[in-house]
PDB file of C-alpha atoms in Angstrom:
ATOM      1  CA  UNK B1438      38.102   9.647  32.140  1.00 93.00           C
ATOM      2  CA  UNK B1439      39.799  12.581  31.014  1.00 93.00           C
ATOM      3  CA  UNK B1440      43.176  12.089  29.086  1.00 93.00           C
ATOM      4  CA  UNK B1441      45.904  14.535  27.667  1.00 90.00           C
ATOM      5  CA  UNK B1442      49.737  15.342  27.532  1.00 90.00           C
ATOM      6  CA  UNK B1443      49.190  18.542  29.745  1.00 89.00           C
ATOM      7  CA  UNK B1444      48.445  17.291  33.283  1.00 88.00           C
ATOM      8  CA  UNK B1445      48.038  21.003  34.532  1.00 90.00           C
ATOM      9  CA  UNK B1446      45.194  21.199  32.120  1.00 88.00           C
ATOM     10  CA  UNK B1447      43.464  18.245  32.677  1.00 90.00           C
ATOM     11  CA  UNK B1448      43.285  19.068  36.610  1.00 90.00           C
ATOM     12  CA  UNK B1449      41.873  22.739  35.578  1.00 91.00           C
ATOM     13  CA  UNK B1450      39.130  20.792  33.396  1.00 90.00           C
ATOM     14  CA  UNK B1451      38.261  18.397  35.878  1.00 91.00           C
ATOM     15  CA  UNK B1452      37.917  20.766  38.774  1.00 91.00           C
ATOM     16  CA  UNK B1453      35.409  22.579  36.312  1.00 90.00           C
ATOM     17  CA  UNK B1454      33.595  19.522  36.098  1.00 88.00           C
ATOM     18  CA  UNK B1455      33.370  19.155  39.634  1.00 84.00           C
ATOM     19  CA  UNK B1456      36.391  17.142  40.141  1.00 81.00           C
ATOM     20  CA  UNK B1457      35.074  13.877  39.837  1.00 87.00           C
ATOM     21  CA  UNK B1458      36.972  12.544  36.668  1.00 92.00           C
ATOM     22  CA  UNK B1459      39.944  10.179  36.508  1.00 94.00           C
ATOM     23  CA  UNK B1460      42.812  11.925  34.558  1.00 93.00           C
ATOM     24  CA  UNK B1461      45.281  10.036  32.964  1.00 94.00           C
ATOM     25  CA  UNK B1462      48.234  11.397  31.278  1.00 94.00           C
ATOM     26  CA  UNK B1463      48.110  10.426  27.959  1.00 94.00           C
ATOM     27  CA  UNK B1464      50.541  11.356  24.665  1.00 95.00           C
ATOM     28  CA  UNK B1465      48.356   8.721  22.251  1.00 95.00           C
ATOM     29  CA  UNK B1466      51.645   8.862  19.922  1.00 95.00           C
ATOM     30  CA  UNK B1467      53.069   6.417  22.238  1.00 95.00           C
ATOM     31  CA  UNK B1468      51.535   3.278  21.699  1.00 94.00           C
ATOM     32  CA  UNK B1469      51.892   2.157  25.538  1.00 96.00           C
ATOM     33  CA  UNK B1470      50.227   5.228  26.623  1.00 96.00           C
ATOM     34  CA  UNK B1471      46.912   3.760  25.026  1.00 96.00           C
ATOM     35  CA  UNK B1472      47.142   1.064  26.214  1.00 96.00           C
ATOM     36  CA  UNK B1473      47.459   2.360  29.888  1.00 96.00           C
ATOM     37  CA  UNK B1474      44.382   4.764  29.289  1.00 96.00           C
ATOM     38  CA  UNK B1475      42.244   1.959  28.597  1.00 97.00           C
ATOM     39  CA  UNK B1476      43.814  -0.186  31.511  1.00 97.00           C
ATOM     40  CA  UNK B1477      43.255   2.867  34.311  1.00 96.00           C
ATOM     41  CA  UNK B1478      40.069   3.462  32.596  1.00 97.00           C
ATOM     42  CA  UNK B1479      38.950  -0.188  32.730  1.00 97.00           C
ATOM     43  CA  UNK B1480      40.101  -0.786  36.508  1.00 96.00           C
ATOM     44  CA  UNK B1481      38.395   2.243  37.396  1.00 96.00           C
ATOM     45  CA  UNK B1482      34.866   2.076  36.292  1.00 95.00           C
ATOM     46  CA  UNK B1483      34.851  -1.125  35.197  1.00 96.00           C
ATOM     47  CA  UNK B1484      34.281  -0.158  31.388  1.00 96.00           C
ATOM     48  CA  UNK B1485      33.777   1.896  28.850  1.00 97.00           C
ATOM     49  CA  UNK B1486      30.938   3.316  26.883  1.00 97.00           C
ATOM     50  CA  UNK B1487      32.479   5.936  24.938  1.00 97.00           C
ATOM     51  CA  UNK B1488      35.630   6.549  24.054  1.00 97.00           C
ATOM     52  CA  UNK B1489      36.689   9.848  21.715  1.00 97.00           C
ATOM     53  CA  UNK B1490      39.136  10.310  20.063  1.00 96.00           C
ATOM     54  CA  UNK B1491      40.224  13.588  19.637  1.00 93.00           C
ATOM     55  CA  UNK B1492      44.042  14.415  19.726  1.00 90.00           C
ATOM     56  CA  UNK B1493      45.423  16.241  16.810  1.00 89.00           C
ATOM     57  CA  UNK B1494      47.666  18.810  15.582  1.00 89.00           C
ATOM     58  CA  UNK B1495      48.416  20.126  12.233  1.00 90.00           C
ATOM     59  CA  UNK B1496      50.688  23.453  11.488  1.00 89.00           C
ATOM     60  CA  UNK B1497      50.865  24.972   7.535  1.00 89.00           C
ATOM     61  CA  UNK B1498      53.648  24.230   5.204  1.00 90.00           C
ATOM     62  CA  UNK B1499      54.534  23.925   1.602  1.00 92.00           C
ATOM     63  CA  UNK B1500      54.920  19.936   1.229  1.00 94.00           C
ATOM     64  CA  UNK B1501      57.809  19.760  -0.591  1.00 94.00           C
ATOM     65  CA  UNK B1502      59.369  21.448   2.579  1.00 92.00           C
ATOM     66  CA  UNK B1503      57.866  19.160   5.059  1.00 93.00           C
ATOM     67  CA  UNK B1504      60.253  16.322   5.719  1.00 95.00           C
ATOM     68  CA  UNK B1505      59.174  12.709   6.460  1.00 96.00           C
ATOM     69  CA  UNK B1506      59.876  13.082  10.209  1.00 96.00           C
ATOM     70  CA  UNK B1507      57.232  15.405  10.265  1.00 94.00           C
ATOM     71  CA  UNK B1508      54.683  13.504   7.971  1.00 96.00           C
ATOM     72  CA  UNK B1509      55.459  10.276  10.502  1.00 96.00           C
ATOM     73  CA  UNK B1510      55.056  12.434  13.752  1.00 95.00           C
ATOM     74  CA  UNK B1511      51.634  13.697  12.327  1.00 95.00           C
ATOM     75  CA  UNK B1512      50.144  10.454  11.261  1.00 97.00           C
ATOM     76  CA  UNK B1513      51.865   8.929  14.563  1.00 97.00           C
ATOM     77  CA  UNK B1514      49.384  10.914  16.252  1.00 95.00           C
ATOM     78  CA  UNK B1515      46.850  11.922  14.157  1.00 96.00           C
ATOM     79  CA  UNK B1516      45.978   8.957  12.805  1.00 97.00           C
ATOM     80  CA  UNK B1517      47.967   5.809  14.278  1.00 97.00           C
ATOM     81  CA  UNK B1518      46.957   7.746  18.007  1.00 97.00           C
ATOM     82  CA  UNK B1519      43.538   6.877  16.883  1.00 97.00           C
ATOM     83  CA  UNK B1520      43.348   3.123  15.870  1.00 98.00           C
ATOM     84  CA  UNK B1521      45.255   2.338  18.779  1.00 97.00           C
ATOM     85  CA  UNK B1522      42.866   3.387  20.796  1.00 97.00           C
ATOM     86  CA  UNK B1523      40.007   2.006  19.026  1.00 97.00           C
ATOM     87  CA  UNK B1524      41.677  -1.517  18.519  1.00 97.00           C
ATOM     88  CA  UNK B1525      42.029  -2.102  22.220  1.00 98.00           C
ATOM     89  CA  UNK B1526      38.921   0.146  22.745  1.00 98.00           C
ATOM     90  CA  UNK B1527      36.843  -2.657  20.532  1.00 98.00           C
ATOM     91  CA  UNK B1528      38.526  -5.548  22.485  1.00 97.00           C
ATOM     92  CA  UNK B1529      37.380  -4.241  25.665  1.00 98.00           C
ATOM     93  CA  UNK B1530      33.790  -3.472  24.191  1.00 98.00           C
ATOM     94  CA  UNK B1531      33.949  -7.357  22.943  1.00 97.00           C
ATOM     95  CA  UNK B1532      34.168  -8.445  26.723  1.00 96.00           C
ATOM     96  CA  UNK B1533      30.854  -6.299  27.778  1.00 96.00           C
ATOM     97  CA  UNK B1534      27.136  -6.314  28.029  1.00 96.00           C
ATOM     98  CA  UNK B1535      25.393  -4.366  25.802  1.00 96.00           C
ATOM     99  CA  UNK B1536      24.094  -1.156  27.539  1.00 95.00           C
ATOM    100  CA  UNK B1537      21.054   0.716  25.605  1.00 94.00           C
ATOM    101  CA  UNK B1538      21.614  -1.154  22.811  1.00 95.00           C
ATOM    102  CA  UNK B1539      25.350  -1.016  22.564  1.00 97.00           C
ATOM    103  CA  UNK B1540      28.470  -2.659  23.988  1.00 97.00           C
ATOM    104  CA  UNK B1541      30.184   0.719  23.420  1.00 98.00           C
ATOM    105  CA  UNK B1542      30.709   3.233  20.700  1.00 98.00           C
ATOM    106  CA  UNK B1543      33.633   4.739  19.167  1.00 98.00           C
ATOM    107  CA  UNK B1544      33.718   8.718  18.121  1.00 98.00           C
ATOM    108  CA  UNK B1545      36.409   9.896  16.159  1.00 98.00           C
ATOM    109  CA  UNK B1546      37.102  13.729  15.404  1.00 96.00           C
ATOM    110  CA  UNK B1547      37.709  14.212  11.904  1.00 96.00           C
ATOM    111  CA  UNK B1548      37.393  17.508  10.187  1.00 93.00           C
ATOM    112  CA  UNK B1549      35.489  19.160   7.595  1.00 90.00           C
ATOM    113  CA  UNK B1550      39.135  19.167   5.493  1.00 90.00           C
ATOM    114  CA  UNK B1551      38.573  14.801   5.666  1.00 92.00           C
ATOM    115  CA  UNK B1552      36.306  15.716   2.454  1.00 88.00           C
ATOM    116  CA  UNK B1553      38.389  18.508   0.791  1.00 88.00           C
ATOM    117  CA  UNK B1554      41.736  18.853   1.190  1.00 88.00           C
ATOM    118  CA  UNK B1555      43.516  22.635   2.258  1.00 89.00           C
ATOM    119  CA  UNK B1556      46.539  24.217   0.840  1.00 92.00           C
ATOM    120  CA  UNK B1557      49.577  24.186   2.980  1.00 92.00           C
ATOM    121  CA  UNK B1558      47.739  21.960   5.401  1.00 92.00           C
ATOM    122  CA  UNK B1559      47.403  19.089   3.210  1.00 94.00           C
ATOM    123  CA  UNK B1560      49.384  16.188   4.866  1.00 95.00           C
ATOM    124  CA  UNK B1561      46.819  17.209   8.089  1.00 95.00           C
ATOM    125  CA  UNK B1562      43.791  16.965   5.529  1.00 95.00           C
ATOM    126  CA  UNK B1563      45.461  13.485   5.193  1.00 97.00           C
ATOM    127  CA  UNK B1564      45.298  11.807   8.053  1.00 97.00           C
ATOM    128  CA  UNK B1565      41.374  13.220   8.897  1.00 97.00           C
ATOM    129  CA  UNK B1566      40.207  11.573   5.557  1.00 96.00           C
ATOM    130  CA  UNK B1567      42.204   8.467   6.855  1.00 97.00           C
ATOM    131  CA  UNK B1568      40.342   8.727  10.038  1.00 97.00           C
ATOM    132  CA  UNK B1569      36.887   9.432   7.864  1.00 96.00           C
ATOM    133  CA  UNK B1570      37.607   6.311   5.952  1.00 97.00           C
ATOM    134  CA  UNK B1571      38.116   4.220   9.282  1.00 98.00           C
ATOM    135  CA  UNK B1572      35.019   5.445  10.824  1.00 98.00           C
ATOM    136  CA  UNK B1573      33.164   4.279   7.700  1.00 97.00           C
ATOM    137  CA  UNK B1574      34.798   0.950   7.604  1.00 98.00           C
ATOM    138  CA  UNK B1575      34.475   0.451  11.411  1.00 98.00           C
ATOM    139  CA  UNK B1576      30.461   1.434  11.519  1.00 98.00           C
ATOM    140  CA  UNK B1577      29.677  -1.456   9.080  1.00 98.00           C
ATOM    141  CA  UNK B1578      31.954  -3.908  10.347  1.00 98.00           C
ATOM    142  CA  UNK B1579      30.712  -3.693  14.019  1.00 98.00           C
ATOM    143  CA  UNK B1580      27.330  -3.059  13.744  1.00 97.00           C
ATOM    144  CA  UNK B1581      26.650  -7.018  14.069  1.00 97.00           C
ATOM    145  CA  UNK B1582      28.634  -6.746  17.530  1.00 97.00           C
ATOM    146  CA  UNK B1583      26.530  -3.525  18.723  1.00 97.00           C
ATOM    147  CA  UNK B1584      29.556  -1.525  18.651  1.00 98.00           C
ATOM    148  CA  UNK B1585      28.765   1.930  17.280  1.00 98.00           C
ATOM    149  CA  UNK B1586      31.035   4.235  15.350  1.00 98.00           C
ATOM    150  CA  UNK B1587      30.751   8.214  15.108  1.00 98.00           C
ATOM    151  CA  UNK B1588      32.787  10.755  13.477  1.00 97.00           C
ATOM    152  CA  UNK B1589      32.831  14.417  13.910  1.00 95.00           C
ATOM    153  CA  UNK B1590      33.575  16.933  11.521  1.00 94.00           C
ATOM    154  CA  UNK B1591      34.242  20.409  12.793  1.00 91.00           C
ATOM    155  CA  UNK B1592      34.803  23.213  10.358  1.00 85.00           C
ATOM    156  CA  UNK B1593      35.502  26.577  12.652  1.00 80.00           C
ATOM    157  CA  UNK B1594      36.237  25.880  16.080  1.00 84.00           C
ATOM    158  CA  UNK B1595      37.292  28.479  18.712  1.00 79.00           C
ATOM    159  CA  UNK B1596      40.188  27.042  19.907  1.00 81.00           C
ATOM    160  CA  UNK B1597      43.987  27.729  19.751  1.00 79.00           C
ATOM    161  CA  UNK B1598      44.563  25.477  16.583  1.00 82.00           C
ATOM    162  CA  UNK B1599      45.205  28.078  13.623  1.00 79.00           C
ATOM    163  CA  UNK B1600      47.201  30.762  16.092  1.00 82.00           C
ATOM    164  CA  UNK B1601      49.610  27.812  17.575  1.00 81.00           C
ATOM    165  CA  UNK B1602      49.209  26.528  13.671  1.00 82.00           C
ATOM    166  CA  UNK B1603      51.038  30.002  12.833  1.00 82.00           C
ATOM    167  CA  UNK B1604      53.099  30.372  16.014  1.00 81.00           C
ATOM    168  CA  UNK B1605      54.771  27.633  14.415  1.00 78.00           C
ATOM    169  CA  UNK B1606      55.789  28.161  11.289  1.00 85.00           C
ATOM    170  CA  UNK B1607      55.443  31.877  10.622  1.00 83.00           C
ATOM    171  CA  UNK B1608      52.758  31.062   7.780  1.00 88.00           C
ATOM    172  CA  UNK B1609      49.647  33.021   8.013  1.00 83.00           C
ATOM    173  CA  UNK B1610      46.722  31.281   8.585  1.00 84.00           C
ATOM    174  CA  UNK B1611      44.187  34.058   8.462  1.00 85.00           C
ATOM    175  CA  UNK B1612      42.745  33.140   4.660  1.00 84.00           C
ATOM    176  CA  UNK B1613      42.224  29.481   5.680  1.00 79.00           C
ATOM    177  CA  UNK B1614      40.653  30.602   9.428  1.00 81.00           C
ATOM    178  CA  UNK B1615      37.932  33.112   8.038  1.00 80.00           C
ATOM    179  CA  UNK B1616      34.222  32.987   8.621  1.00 75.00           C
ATOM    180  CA  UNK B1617      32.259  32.726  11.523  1.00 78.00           C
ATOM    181  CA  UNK B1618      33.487  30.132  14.266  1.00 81.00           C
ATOM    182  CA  UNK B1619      31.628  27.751  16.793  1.00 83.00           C
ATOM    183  CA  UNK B1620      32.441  27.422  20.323  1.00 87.00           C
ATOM    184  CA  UNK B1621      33.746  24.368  21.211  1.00 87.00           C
ATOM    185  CA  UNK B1622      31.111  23.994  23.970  1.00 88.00           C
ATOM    186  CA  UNK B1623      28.252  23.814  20.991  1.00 90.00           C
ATOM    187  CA  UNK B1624      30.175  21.250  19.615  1.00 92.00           C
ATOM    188  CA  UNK B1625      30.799  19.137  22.318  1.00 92.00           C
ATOM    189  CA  UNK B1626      27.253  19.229  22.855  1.00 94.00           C
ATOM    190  CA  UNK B1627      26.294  18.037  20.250  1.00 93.00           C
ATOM    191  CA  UNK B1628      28.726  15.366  20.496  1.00 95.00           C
ATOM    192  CA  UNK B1629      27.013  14.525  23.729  1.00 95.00           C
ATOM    193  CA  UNK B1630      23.591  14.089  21.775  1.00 95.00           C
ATOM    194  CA  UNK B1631      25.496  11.722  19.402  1.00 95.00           C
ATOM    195  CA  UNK B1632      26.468   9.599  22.691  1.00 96.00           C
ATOM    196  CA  UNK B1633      22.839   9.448  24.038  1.00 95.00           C
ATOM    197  CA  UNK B1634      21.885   8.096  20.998  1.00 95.00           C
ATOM    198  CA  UNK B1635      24.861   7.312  18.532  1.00 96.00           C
ATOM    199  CA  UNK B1636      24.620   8.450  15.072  1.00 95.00           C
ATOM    200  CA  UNK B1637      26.804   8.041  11.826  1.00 95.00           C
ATOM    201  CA  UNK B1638      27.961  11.109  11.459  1.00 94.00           C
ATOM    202  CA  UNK B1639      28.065  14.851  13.364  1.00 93.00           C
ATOM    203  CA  UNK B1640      28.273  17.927  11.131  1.00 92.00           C
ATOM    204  CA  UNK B1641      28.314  20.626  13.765  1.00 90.00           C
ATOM    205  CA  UNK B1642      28.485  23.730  11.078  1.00 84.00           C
ATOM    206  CA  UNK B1643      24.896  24.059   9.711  1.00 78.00           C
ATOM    207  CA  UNK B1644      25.234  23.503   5.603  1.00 80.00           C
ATOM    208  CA  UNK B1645      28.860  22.494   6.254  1.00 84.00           C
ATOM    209  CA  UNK B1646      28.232  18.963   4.905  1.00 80.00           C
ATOM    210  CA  UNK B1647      25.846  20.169   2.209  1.00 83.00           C
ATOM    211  CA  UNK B1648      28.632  22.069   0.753  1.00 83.00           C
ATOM    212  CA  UNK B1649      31.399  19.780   0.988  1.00 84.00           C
ATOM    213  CA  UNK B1650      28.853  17.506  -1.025  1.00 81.00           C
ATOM    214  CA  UNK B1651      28.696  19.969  -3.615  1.00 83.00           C
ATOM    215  CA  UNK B1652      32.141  20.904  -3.865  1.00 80.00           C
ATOM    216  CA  UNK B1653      32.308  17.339  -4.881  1.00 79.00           C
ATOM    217  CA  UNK B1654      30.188  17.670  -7.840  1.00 85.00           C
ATOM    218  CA  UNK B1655      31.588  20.970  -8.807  1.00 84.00           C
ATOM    219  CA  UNK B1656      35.938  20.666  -8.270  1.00 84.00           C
ATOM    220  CA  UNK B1657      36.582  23.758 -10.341  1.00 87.00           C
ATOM    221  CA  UNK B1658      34.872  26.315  -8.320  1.00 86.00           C
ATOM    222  CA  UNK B1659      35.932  24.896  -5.185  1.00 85.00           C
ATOM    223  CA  UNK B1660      39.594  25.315  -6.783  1.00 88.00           C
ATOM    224  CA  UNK B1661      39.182  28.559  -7.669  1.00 90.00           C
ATOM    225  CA  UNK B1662      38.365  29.285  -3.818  1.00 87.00           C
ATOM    226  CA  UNK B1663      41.405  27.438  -2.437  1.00 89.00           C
ATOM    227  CA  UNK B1664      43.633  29.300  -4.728  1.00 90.00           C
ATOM    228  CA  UNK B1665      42.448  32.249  -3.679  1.00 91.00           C
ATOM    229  CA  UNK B1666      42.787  31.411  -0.130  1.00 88.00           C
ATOM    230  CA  UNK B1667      46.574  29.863  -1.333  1.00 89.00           C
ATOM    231  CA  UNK B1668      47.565  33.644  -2.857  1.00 91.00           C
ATOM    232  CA  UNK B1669      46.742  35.341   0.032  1.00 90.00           C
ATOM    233  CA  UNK B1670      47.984  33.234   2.160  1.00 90.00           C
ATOM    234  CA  UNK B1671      51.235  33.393   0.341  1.00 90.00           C
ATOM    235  CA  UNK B1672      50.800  37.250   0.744  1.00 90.00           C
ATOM    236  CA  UNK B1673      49.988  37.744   4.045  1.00 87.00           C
ATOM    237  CA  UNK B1674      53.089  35.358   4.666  1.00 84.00           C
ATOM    238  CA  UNK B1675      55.371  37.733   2.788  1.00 80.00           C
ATOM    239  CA  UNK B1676      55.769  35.417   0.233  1.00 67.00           C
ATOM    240  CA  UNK B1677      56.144  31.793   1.902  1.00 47.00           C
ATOM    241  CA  UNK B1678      60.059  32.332   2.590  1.00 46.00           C
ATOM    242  CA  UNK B1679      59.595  31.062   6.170  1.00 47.00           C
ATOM    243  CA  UNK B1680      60.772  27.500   7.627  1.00 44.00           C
ATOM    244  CA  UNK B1681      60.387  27.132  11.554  1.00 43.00           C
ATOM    245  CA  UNK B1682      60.523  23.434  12.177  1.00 43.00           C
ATOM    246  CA  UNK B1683      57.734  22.778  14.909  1.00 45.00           C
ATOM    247  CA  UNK B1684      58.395  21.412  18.516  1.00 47.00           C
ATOM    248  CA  UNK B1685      57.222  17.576  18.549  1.00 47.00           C
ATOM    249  CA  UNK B1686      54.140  17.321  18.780  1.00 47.00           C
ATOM    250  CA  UNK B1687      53.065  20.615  19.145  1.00 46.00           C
ATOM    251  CA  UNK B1688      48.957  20.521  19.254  1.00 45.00           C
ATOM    252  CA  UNK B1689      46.692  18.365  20.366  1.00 45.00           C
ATOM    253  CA  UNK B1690      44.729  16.883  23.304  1.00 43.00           C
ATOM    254  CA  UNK B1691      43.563  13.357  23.976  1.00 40.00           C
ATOM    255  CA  UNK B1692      40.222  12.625  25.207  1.00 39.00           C
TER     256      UNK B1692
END
């Protein structure tokens, strides 16, 4: 099944794929579109094996200017997108046969930022640790019911986030997009491995996870980095004196 707000795009993707997908419109910040994606999904093929979730948008911003309708649409669909989907995802696993080894397995796309928070994109850092910290609690507690539970943490992507990011808001997000970026194909792939044969975790940025483990033990030098990135971020911004307020729900696509 292939889900998203953006019907036009999910017909381009599945005729690229042959055209033999079910597409569902799907904004996961409604609550009652979950629940129809599982449904159609369910009546369709009769059940599911893996479902990913993946929508997610984030845009940069001081957060003292943020307001709280903007925190709530974020986690609405960030975060509260994503248990939705598992909870009814883990019922329906509950009902089937186990199939290699598994009555189904949950992936969830976190971010590299779920272990280290960014400047001006901190109430997005948010909700990816909150989905890090469900995927942890989720892998132990359904292991006994041979559910499994992945999460993936990108760190450079090629894909529209940062340039809709500063479409936005006017905030430059050059400093925090720098360095060398993977194609989202070579991470999907390896996402693919992960559902042949589930693992914990997917770091898809060789050393990424190696150096978010040491920017644990060392804060200070990791600080010193961020502010860096902050200042110029400030200055390429011509000083932070800009305040767009994003379209609702802006980013994102649910698969």
């Amino acid at each position: 099944t292939l889900a998203a707000r953006r019907s036009e795009l999910l017909e381009e993707l599945n005729a690229d794929l042959d055209g033999d997908h079910l597409c569902v419109r799907a904004d996961v910040s409604n609550l009652a579109d979950c629940g129809r994606l599982v449904e159609e999904t369910v009546s369709h093929y009769g059940r599911i094996d893996t479902i990913v979730c993946n929508a997610g948008y984030g845009f940069p911003r001081p957060f003292v200017e943020m307001s709280s309708e903007e925190i709530a649409r974020i986690f609405q669909t960030n975060f509260f997108g994503t248990t939705e989907c598992c909870r009814l995802a883990i019922a329906q696993f509950q009902r089937q046969q186990p199939r290699d080894g598994y009555r189904g397995q949950i992936m969830i796309v976190s971010s590299a930022c779920a272990r280290r928070g960014l400047p001006f994109f901190s109430t997005y850092a948010a909700t990816k640790a909150a989905q890090l910290s469900l995927s942890e609690g989720l892998r132990i507690e359904l292991k006994p019911r041979a559910i499994a539970v992945t999460s993936i943490h990108p760190l450079l992507t090629e894909t529209d986030f940062f340039t809709t990011a500063q479409r936005l808001t006017g905030i430059s997000t050059a400093a925090l997009s720098a360095g060398r970026k993977q194609s989202a194909r070579v991470v999907a792939l390896k996402m693919v491995r992960a559902m042949q044969k589930p693992r914990r975790e997917i770091w898809p940025a060789p050393m990424s996870r190696l150096s978010l483990n040491i920017a644990v033990m060392l804060p200070v030098v990791v600080d010193s980095v961020l502010s860096k990135i902050r200042d110029r971020t400030i200055a390429d911004s011509g000083g932070g004196e800009n305040h767009v307020v994003p379209e609702e729900h802006p980013v994102g696509e649910t698969a």
